[in-house]
Short mmCIF file of C-alpha atoms in Angstrom, two decimals:
data_model
loop_
_atom_site.label_atom_id
_atom_site.label_comp_id
_atom_site.label_asym_id
_atom_site.label_seq_id
_atom_site.Cartn_x
_atom_site.Cartn_y
_atom_site.Cartn_z
CA GLU U 286 110.82 88.46 121.02
CA VAL U 287 108.32 90.68 122.80
CA GLN U 288 106.24 88.79 125.34
CA LEU U 289 103.68 89.68 127.96
CA VAL U 290 103.12 86.79 130.37
CA GLN U 291 100.23 87.03 132.78
CA SER U 292 99.64 85.25 136.05
CA GLY U 293 97.32 82.27 136.25
CA ALA U 294 93.58 81.95 136.68
CA GLU U 295 92.07 82.98 140.00
CA VAL U 296 88.92 81.92 141.86
CA LYS U 297 87.88 84.31 144.62
CA LYS U 298 84.93 85.09 146.83
CA PRO U 299 83.06 88.40 146.83
CA GLY U 300 84.77 90.92 149.09
CA GLU U 301 88.23 89.39 148.72
CA SER U 302 91.20 91.27 147.34
CA LEU U 303 93.25 90.27 144.32
CA LYS U 304 96.35 91.36 142.42
CA ILE U 305 97.17 89.89 139.01
CA SER U 306 100.41 90.42 137.14
CA CYS U 307 101.81 90.92 133.65
CA GLU U 308 105.54 90.46 133.05
CA GLY U 309 107.04 92.08 129.97
CA SER U 310 110.16 90.82 128.22
CA GLY U 311 112.01 91.30 124.96
CA TYR U 312 111.75 95.09 125.01
CA THR U 313 112.47 98.13 127.19
CA PHE U 314 109.64 97.79 129.69
CA THR U 315 109.82 101.38 130.92
CA SER U 316 109.38 102.90 127.44
CA TYR U 317 105.93 101.60 126.51
CA TRP U 318 102.52 102.17 128.04
CA ILE U 319 100.84 99.02 129.35
CA GLY U 320 97.06 98.82 129.19
CA TRP U 321 94.44 96.56 130.73
CA VAL U 322 91.41 95.26 128.84
CA ARG U 323 88.41 93.43 130.33
CA GLN U 324 86.34 90.85 128.50
CA MET U 325 83.32 89.59 130.40
CA PRO U 326 82.03 86.12 129.47
CA GLY U 327 80.65 86.12 125.93
CA LYS U 328 81.07 89.88 125.61
CA GLY U 329 83.30 92.41 123.87
CA LEU U 330 86.50 94.19 124.79
CA GLU U 331 86.49 97.02 127.34
CA TRP U 332 89.45 99.39 127.72
CA MET U 333 90.17 99.83 131.43
CA GLY U 334 93.14 102.17 131.31
CA ILE U 335 96.89 102.46 130.87
CA ILE U 336 100.02 102.96 132.95
CA TYR U 337 103.45 104.19 131.90
CA PRO U 338 106.05 102.08 133.69
CA GLY U 339 108.70 104.79 133.34
CA ASP U 340 106.99 107.11 135.83
CA SER U 341 103.75 105.28 136.78
CA ASP U 342 101.63 107.91 135.03
CA THR U 343 98.17 106.35 134.92
CA ARG U 344 94.98 107.00 132.96
CA TYR U 345 91.84 105.16 134.03
CA SER U 346 88.64 104.81 132.06
CA PRO U 347 85.86 106.57 134.00
CA SER U 348 84.05 103.22 134.04
CA PHE U 349 86.87 101.68 136.10
CA GLN U 350 88.18 104.68 138.07
CA GLY U 351 88.03 103.86 141.77
CA GLN U 352 87.22 100.20 141.11
CA VAL U 353 90.73 98.96 140.29
CA THR U 354 94.33 100.06 140.77
CA PHE U 355 97.22 99.79 138.32
CA SER U 356 100.82 99.60 139.47
CA VAL U 357 104.23 98.53 138.21
CA ASP U 358 107.49 97.17 139.56
CA LYS U 359 110.13 98.36 137.13
CA SER U 360 112.82 96.21 138.74
CA ILE U 361 111.08 93.05 137.53
CA SER U 362 109.35 94.49 134.42
CA THR U 363 105.93 93.65 135.81
CA ALA U 364 102.62 95.48 135.75
CA TYR U 365 99.78 94.75 138.15
CA LEU U 366 96.02 95.08 138.26
CA GLN U 367 94.42 94.90 141.65
CA TRP U 368 91.06 94.95 143.38
CA SER U 369 90.50 95.66 147.07
CA SER U 370 87.03 94.12 147.24
CA LEU U 371 85.89 91.89 144.41
CA LYS U 372 82.31 91.61 143.19
CA ALA U 373 80.67 88.84 141.18
CA SER U 374 80.48 91.29 138.29
CA ASP U 375 84.31 91.36 138.17
CA THR U 376 84.22 87.85 136.72
CA ALA U 377 85.98 88.20 133.38
CA MET U 378 89.10 87.59 131.36
CA TYR U 379 91.64 90.37 131.86
CA TYR U 380 94.30 91.10 129.27
CA CYS U 381 97.37 93.24 129.64
CA ALA U 382 98.53 94.82 126.41
CA ARG U 383 101.44 96.91 125.18
CA GLN U 384 100.69 100.19 123.47
CA SER U 385 102.87 100.63 120.40
CA LEU U 386 105.03 103.66 119.76
CA ARG U 387 103.71 103.85 116.22
CA SER U 388 101.21 106.35 114.89
CA GLY U 389 97.90 105.60 116.47
CA PRO U 390 99.00 104.21 118.80
CA PRO U 391 97.57 100.71 118.54
CA ILE U 392 97.99 97.80 120.92
CA ASP U 393 100.67 95.67 119.30
CA TYR U 394 101.22 92.91 121.86
CA TRP U 395 98.79 91.21 124.21
CA GLY U 396 99.21 88.93 127.20
CA GLN U 397 97.51 85.54 127.13
CA GLY U 398 94.84 86.72 129.58
CA THR U 399 94.04 85.98 133.22
CA LEU U 400 90.62 84.55 133.99
CA VAL U 401 89.18 85.90 137.23
CA THR U 402 86.14 84.12 138.66
CA VAL U 403 84.34 85.66 141.62
CA SER U 404 81.75 83.43 143.20
CA SER U 405 80.45 82.66 146.65
CA ASP P 65 83.70 109.08 126.08
CA ILE P 66 83.77 108.50 122.33
CA GLN P 67 81.30 105.79 121.34
CA MET P 68 82.32 103.34 118.64
CA THR P 69 79.52 101.57 116.76
CA GLN P 70 80.21 98.64 114.47
CA SER P 71 77.89 97.20 111.89
CA PRO P 72 76.79 94.60 111.39
CA SER P 73 77.04 92.87 114.78
CA SER P 74 77.34 89.57 112.96
CA LEU P 75 77.42 88.29 109.43
CA SER P 76 77.47 84.98 107.61
CA ALA P 77 79.73 84.63 104.60
CA SER P 78 81.34 81.98 102.43
CA VAL P 79 84.98 81.33 101.70
CA GLY P 80 86.02 83.63 98.89
CA ASP P 81 83.45 86.33 99.67
CA ARG P 82 84.34 89.99 100.00
CA VAL P 83 83.43 91.15 103.49
CA THR P 84 83.05 94.72 104.71
CA ILE P 85 82.68 95.82 108.33
CA THR P 86 82.01 99.41 109.25
CA CYS P 87 82.86 101.36 112.38
CA ARG P 88 81.44 104.78 113.24
CA ALA P 89 82.77 107.12 115.92
CA SER P 90 80.49 109.47 117.84
CA GLN P 91 82.88 112.33 117.05
CA SER P 92 85.81 112.88 114.73
CA ILE P 93 88.88 110.79 115.56
CA SER P 94 90.97 111.76 112.54
CA ARG P 95 92.66 108.51 111.49
CA TYR P 96 93.24 107.17 115.02
CA LEU P 97 91.42 103.91 114.35
CA ASN P 98 92.68 100.37 114.81
CA TRP P 99 91.23 96.97 113.91
CA TYR P 100 91.75 93.72 115.81
CA GLN P 101 90.81 90.10 115.18
CA GLN P 102 89.92 87.76 118.01
CA LYS P 103 89.44 84.02 117.77
CA PRO P 104 87.69 82.02 120.51
CA GLY P 105 89.85 81.52 123.58
CA LYS P 106 92.64 83.73 122.23
CA ALA P 107 93.89 87.23 122.81
CA PRO P 108 93.06 89.81 120.13
CA LYS P 109 95.52 90.40 117.31
CA LEU P 110 96.27 93.72 115.62
CA LEU P 111 95.35 93.83 111.92
CA ILE P 112 95.22 97.49 110.91
CA TYR P 113 96.42 100.65 112.67
CA ALA P 114 96.04 104.34 111.89
CA ALA P 115 92.95 103.50 109.81
CA SER P 116 94.76 101.94 106.85
CA SER P 117 98.25 100.71 107.81
CA LEU P 118 98.62 96.95 107.61
CA GLU P 119 100.35 95.36 110.59
CA SER P 120 103.44 93.37 109.71
CA GLY P 121 102.64 89.74 108.91
CA VAL P 122 98.93 90.35 108.28
CA PRO P 123 97.75 89.08 104.88
CA SER P 124 97.15 91.73 102.23
CA ARG P 125 93.53 90.62 101.80
CA PHE P 126 92.85 92.77 104.87
CA SER P 127 92.56 96.50 104.27
CA GLY P 128 91.24 99.51 106.13
CA SER P 129 89.98 102.90 105.07
CA GLY P 130 88.27 105.99 106.39
CA SER P 131 88.85 109.12 108.42
CA GLY P 132 86.90 111.40 110.69
CA THR P 133 83.95 109.35 111.93
CA ASP P 134 83.48 106.58 109.36
CA PHE P 135 85.81 103.64 108.84
CA THR P 136 85.79 100.33 107.02
CA LEU P 137 87.59 97.01 107.34
CA THR P 138 87.53 94.93 104.18
CA ILE P 139 88.52 91.32 103.68
CA SER P 140 88.88 90.93 99.93
CA SER P 141 88.53 87.14 99.77
CA LEU P 142 87.45 85.46 103.00
CA GLN P 143 89.58 82.50 104.05
CA PRO P 144 88.69 79.74 106.53
CA GLU P 145 91.08 81.17 109.13
CA ASP P 146 89.30 84.56 108.98
CA PHE P 147 86.20 83.36 110.79
CA ALA P 148 86.50 85.34 114.01
CA THR P 149 85.26 88.45 115.79
CA TYR P 150 86.58 91.83 114.68
CA TYR P 151 86.83 94.94 116.85
CA CYS P 152 87.58 98.53 116.02
CA GLN P 153 89.22 100.82 118.60
CA GLN P 154 89.77 104.54 118.65
CA SER P 155 93.14 105.73 119.97
CA TYR P 156 92.44 109.46 119.59
CA VAL P 157 91.69 110.10 123.25
CA THR P 158 91.42 108.19 126.50
CA PRO P 159 89.41 106.15 127.27
CA ARG P 160 90.44 104.34 124.10
CA THR P 161 87.08 102.72 123.45
CA PHE P 162 86.35 99.61 121.41
CA GLY P 163 83.42 98.89 119.18
CA GLN P 164 81.08 96.11 120.28
CA GLY P 165 82.52 93.63 117.80
CA THR P 166 81.45 91.96 114.55
CA LYS P 167 81.32 88.19 114.47
CA VAL P 168 82.08 86.69 111.07
CA GLU P 169 80.57 83.23 110.76
CA ILE P 170 80.58 80.54 108.11
CA LYS P 171 77.55 80.47 105.81
#
């Protein structure tokens, strides 16, 4: 069974750093792109970008380029999303998601989400 | 970036109604269009990919159509479990933008 399990909720102060994780299982982790999607409170889905665990090829949305960093650790089938200096506006639910190999390609599996709250 | 515009932003419907949601791309995306359903507090779920292909396990009352810039998601007979927010997403180019969502509420 394919699963993406994300790390738990975080409460941080503005200016702090943060790294959240997404562990894939039930499939060949290095063969599928992993994406990150932001959902601010009460708002819609925003595509942040994708990373290919096989070679760490990364594509950021221009809206998020320079604001976040994607990385992977292939040895433990885990993808990461990190911030070096959080802002209050980073408060949101963050989903990791697997990009299918099918025509499209759509997102076929999602993590359960990690809620990040940034408040002084 | 390709802009995806859904209409309506929200709608009220009754169980058994036929519901249609449209999604328009700011430029042609061929058939690289996906539809997702999201319920409160849950991750989105894939319904339709490549404009009209039904994801495995999704009820056949859901269907998708369109190509180029104009797409449609249809629910042929709305069921209680279908009250949710629906998003389209283009996967033609990066960034793979989403529409703003359509909330389907109970009338």
